[in-house]
PDB file of C-alpha atoms in Angstrom:
ATOM      1  CA  MET A1160     142.826 184.733  59.683  1.00 69.00           C
ATOM      2  CA  SER A1161     140.678 183.173  56.913  1.00 80.00           C
ATOM      3  CA  GLU A1162     139.982 179.543  56.332  1.00 82.00           C
ATOM      4  CA  GLN A1163     142.417 179.696  53.178  1.00 85.00           C
ATOM      5  CA  ALA A1164     145.251 180.863  55.022  1.00 84.00           C
ATOM      6  CA  VAL A1165     144.885 178.351  57.656  1.00 82.00           C
ATOM      7  CA  ARG A1166     144.745 175.575  54.932  1.00 84.00           C
ATOM      8  CA  ALA A1167     147.921 176.928  53.286  1.00 86.00           C
ATOM      9  CA  TRP A1168     149.905 176.963  56.462  1.00 84.00           C
ATOM     10  CA  CYS A1169     148.732 173.293  56.931  1.00 87.00           C
ATOM     11  CA  ARG A1170     149.987 172.391  53.354  1.00 86.00           C
ATOM     12  CA  ARG A1171     153.316 174.269  53.679  1.00 88.00           C
ATOM     13  CA  ASN A1172     153.977 172.380  57.293  1.00 86.00           C
ATOM     14  CA  HIS A1173     152.971 168.995  56.022  1.00 84.00           C
ATOM     15  CA  VAL A1174     149.755 168.448  58.254  1.00 82.00           C
ATOM     16  CA  VAL A1175     148.077 164.985  57.837  1.00 82.00           C
ATOM     17  CA  LYS A1176     144.457 164.958  56.740  1.00 82.00           C
ATOM     18  CA  ASP A1177     141.867 162.785  58.538  1.00 80.00           C
ATOM     19  CA  ALA A1178     139.344 160.195  56.755  1.00 81.00           C
ATOM     20  CA  LYS A1179     137.284 162.913  55.807  1.00 82.00           C
ATOM     21  CA  GLY A1180     139.911 164.893  53.725  1.00 80.00           C
ATOM     22  CA  SER A1181     140.062 167.631  56.293  1.00 82.00           C
ATOM     23  CA  PHE A1182     143.291 168.678  58.084  1.00 79.00           C
ATOM     24  CA  ALA A1183     143.973 166.817  61.458  1.00 81.00           C
ATOM     25  CA  ILE A1184     144.962 169.738  63.586  1.00 83.00           C
ATOM     26  CA  ASN A1185     146.210 169.133  67.141  1.00 84.00           C
ATOM     27  CA  LYS A1186     146.802 171.746  70.027  1.00 86.00           C
ATOM     28  CA  SER A1187     150.480 172.132  69.182  1.00 85.00           C
ATOM     29  CA  GLN A1188     149.746 172.677  65.377  1.00 84.00           C
ATOM     30  CA  LYS A1189     146.954 175.115  66.323  1.00 83.00           C
ATOM     31  CA  THR A1190     149.206 177.097  68.585  1.00 86.00           C
ATOM     32  CA  ALA A1191     151.802 177.304  65.708  1.00 85.00           C
ATOM     33  CA  ILE A1192     149.094 178.629  63.206  1.00 81.00           C
ATOM     34  CA  TYR A1193     148.211 181.298  65.813  1.00 81.00           C
ATOM     35  CA  GLN A1194     151.619 182.364  66.615  1.00 83.00           C
ATOM     36  CA  HIS A1195     152.460 182.311  63.045  1.00 81.00           C
ATOM     37  CA  TYR A1196     149.664 184.692  61.667  1.00 78.00           C
ATOM     38  CA  LEU A1197     149.742 186.830  65.273  1.00 77.00           C
ATOM     39  CA  GLY A1198     153.281 187.368  64.150  1.00 72.00           C
ATOM     40  CA  VAL A1199     152.885 188.218  60.772  1.00 59.00           C
ATOM     41  CA  GLU A1200     149.625 189.870  60.824  1.00 52.00           C
ATOM     42  CA  ARG A1201     150.148 191.438  64.448  1.00 51.00           C
ATOM     43  CA  LYS A1202     149.608 195.039  62.621  1.00 47.00           C
ATOM     44  CA  ARG A1203     146.293 193.941  61.033  1.00 50.00           C
ATOM     45  CA  VAL A1204     144.690 192.122  63.951  1.00 45.00           C
ATOM     46  CA  SER A1205     142.056 194.535  65.687  1.00 46.00           C
ATOM     47  CA  GLN A1206     141.252 192.167  68.525  1.00 48.00           C
ATOM     48  CA  PRO A1207     143.978 191.011  71.009  1.00 48.00           C
ATOM     49  CA  ALA A1208     145.120 187.409  71.325  1.00 47.00           C
ATOM     50  CA  LYS A1209     142.342 186.674  73.800  1.00 50.00           C
ATOM     51  CA  ALA A1210     139.599 186.804  71.195  1.00 48.00           C
ATOM     52  CA  SER A1211     141.463 184.156  69.474  1.00 54.00           C
ATOM     53  CA  CYS A1212     141.325 181.887  72.549  1.00 60.00           C
ATOM     54  CA  GLU A1213     137.662 182.680  72.940  1.00 61.00           C
ATOM     55  CA  THR A1214     137.325 181.131  69.338  1.00 67.00           C
ATOM     56  CA  CYS A1215     139.255 178.240  70.375  1.00 70.00           C
ATOM     57  CA  GLU A1216     136.811 177.639  73.080  1.00 74.00           C
ATOM     58  CA  THR A1217     133.944 178.025  70.922  1.00 78.00           C
ATOM     59  CA  SER A1218     135.463 175.601  68.395  1.00 76.00           C
ATOM     60  CA  GLU A1219     136.179 173.109  71.313  1.00 80.00           C
ATOM     61  CA  THR A1220     132.550 173.413  72.872  1.00 85.00           C
ATOM     62  CA  ALA A1221     131.282 172.423  69.253  1.00 81.00           C
ATOM     63  CA  LEU A1222     133.734 169.500  68.876  1.00 83.00           C
ATOM     64  CA  ILE A1223     132.826 168.238  72.300  1.00 88.00           C
ATOM     65  CA  SER A1224     129.051 168.629  71.354  1.00 85.00           C
ATOM     66  CA  MET A1225     129.813 166.516  68.061  1.00 84.00           C
ATOM     67  CA  LEU A1226     131.575 163.830  70.316  1.00 87.00           C
ATOM     68  CA  GLN A1227     128.783 163.652  72.778  1.00 90.00           C
ATOM     69  CA  LYS A1228     126.236 163.335  69.853  1.00 88.00           C
ATOM     70  CA  GLU A1229     128.288 160.515  68.565  1.00 87.00           C
ATOM     71  CA  LEU A1230     128.671 159.000  71.831  1.00 91.00           C
ATOM     72  CA  ASP A1231     124.649 158.977  72.426  1.00 92.00           C
ATOM     73  CA  ARG A1232     124.244 157.269  69.159  1.00 88.00           C
ATOM     74  CA  LYS A1233     127.008 154.678  69.687  1.00 91.00           C
ATOM     75  CA  ASN A1234     124.958 153.925  73.152  1.00 93.00           C
ATOM     76  CA  GLU A1235     121.528 153.577  71.333  1.00 91.00           C
ATOM     77  CA  GLN A1236     123.294 151.189  68.783  1.00 91.00           C
ATOM     78  CA  LEU A1237     124.561 149.478  71.804  1.00 92.00           C
ATOM     79  CA  SER A1238     121.380 149.264  73.698  1.00 92.00           C
ATOM     80  CA  VAL A1239     119.880 147.369  70.341  1.00 90.00           C
ATOM     81  CA  LYS A1240     122.701 145.158  70.160  1.00 92.00           C
ATOM     82  CA  ASP A1241     122.131 144.129  73.505  1.00 93.00           C
ATOM     83  CA  LYS A1242     118.255 143.419  72.868  1.00 90.00           C
ATOM     84  CA  GLN A1243     119.402 141.222  69.872  1.00 92.00           C
ATOM     85  CA  ILE A1244     121.737 139.291  72.010  1.00 93.00           C
ATOM     86  CA  GLU A1245     118.935 138.529  74.610  1.00 93.00           C
ATOM     87  CA  GLU A1246     116.430 137.585  71.876  1.00 92.00           C
ATOM     88  CA  LEU A1247     119.100 135.366  70.451  1.00 93.00           C
ATOM     89  CA  ASN A1248     119.785 133.772  73.864  1.00 93.00           C
ATOM     90  CA  ALA A1249     116.184 133.073  74.571  1.00 93.00           C
ATOM     91  CA  ARG A1250     115.799 131.382  71.292  1.00 93.00           C
ATOM     92  CA  LEU A1251     119.024 129.340  72.011  1.00 94.00           C
ATOM     93  CA  ALA A1252     117.421 128.167  75.240  1.00 93.00           C
ATOM     94  CA  GLU A1253     114.180 127.434  73.431  1.00 92.00           C
ATOM     95  CA  VAL A1254     116.145 125.237  70.962  1.00 93.00           C
ATOM     96  CA  SER A1255     118.233 123.614  73.401  1.00 93.00           C
ATOM     97  CA  SER A1256     115.497 122.722  75.533  1.00 93.00           C
ATOM     98  CA  ALA A1257     113.491 121.305  72.197  1.00 93.00           C
ATOM     99  CA  LEU A1258     116.823 119.176  71.408  1.00 94.00           C
ATOM    100  CA  VAL A1259     116.723 117.845  74.638  1.00 94.00           C
ATOM    101  CA  ALA A1260     113.087 116.693  74.520  1.00 94.00           C
ATOM    102  CA  ALA A1261     113.822 115.079  70.923  1.00 93.00           C
ATOM    103  CA  GLN A1262     116.575 113.216  72.285  1.00 94.00           C
ATOM    104  CA  GLN A1263     114.626 111.764  75.176  1.00 94.00           C
ATOM    105  CA  THR A1264     111.826 110.972  72.785  1.00 94.00           C
ATOM    106  CA  ALA A1265     114.448 109.071  70.783  1.00 93.00           C
ATOM    107  CA  GLN A1266     115.789 107.360  73.534  1.00 93.00           C
ATOM    108  CA  ALA A1267     112.322 106.323  74.698  1.00 93.00           C
ATOM    109  CA  ALA A1268     111.498 104.930  70.990  1.00 93.00           C
ATOM    110  CA  GLN A1269     114.808 102.852  71.282  1.00 93.00           C
ATOM    111  CA  VAL A1270     113.684 101.377  74.524  1.00 92.00           C
ATOM    112  CA  LEU A1271     110.294 100.623  72.978  1.00 92.00           C
ATOM    113  CA  HIS A1272     111.884  98.959  69.991  1.00 92.00           C
ATOM    114  CA  ALA A1273     114.477  97.009  71.986  1.00 91.00           C
ATOM    115  CA  GLY A1274     111.493  95.576  74.232  1.00 91.00           C
ATOM    116  CA  THR A1275     109.296  94.790  71.212  1.00 91.00           C
ATOM    117  CA  ILE A1276     112.207  92.764  69.697  1.00 91.00           C
ATOM    118  CA  GLN A1277     113.086  91.080  73.146  1.00 89.00           C
ATOM    119  CA  GLN A1278     109.386  90.136  73.346  1.00 89.00           C
ATOM    120  CA  GLN A1279     109.407  88.562  69.712  1.00 89.00           C
ATOM    121  CA  LEU A1280     112.389  86.365  70.553  1.00 89.00           C
ATOM    122  CA  LEU A1281     110.879  85.244  73.716  1.00 88.00           C
ATOM    123  CA  THR A1282     107.725  84.526  71.649  1.00 87.00           C
ATOM    124  CA  ASP A1283     109.481  82.706  69.100  1.00 83.00           C
ATOM    125  CA  GLY A1284     111.563  80.814  71.472  1.00 71.00           C
ATOM    126  CA  VAL A1285     108.529  79.610  73.232  1.00 63.00           C
ATOM    127  CA  GLY A1286     107.004  78.667  70.082  1.00 58.00           C
ATOM    128  CA  ALA A1287     110.205  76.521  69.053  1.00 56.00           C
ATOM    129  CA  ASP A1288     110.628  75.139  72.353  1.00 57.00           C
ATOM    130  CA  GLN A1289     106.734  73.809  72.022  1.00 58.00           C
ATOM    131  CA  GLN A1290     107.382  72.157  68.666  1.00 58.00           C
ATOM    132  CA  SER A1291     110.720  70.754  69.738  1.00 58.00           C
ATOM    133  CA  GLN A1292     108.556  68.936  72.774  1.00 59.00           C
ATOM    134  CA  LYS A1293     106.133  66.937  70.136  1.00 59.00           C
ATOM    135  CA  LYS A1294     107.077  63.452  69.781  1.00 58.00           C
ATOM    136  CA  PRO A1295     109.258  63.214  66.627  1.00 58.00           C
ATOM    137  CA  GLU A1296     107.553  61.149  64.098  1.00 65.00           C
ATOM    138  CA  GLN A1297     108.817  57.678  63.597  1.00 65.00           C
ATOM    139  CA  PRO A1298     109.727  56.636  60.117  1.00 68.00           C
ATOM    140  CA  ARG A1299     106.997  54.912  58.686  1.00 71.00           C
ATOM    141  CA  ASN A1300     107.423  51.775  56.547  1.00 77.00           C
ATOM    142  CA  TRP A1301     105.375  51.460  53.345  1.00 76.00           C
ATOM    143  CA  TRP A1302     102.707  49.391  54.735  1.00 74.00           C
ATOM    144  CA  SER A1303     101.738  51.773  57.235  1.00 77.00           C
ATOM    145  CA  ARG A1304     101.777  54.548  54.722  1.00 75.00           C
ATOM    146  CA  LEU A1305      99.696  52.634  52.368  1.00 78.00           C
ATOM    147  CA  PHE A1306      96.979  51.738  55.050  1.00 78.00           C
ATOM    148  CA  GLY A1307      97.313  54.619  57.234  1.00 71.00           C
ATOM    149  CA  LYS A1308      98.131  52.746  60.516  1.00 60.00           C
TER     150      LYS A1308
END
């Protein structure tokens, strides 16, 4: 049977098409096609039905081969993606450790700053205490201001 005959049968029997625009023929439809053309053209078929089965096996082998190649290609893509994930995890670990180091540095700077402020307050407090410990000056009268006594 010719390809055109099979396509015509598929159109008459409303076989759905796949994404590529080809007819998606399952096993039961394939059997129906064989039965249709064997019944109609039995007189013109020079080879027994067994030859048709061999053709089916050849096409199935080609399909299996194509699917195996596609599976291999997908496996290669997955291995590339796995490597990319490993690299991203390594980068994430580096960034996380850098963030922890930056946080520790910021904490140390805060502690140092707080210590500096505390020291300044203590130093300013001691100076203020020393000034307050001096004798308060007695108000001087005009005579002592004039003659400096």
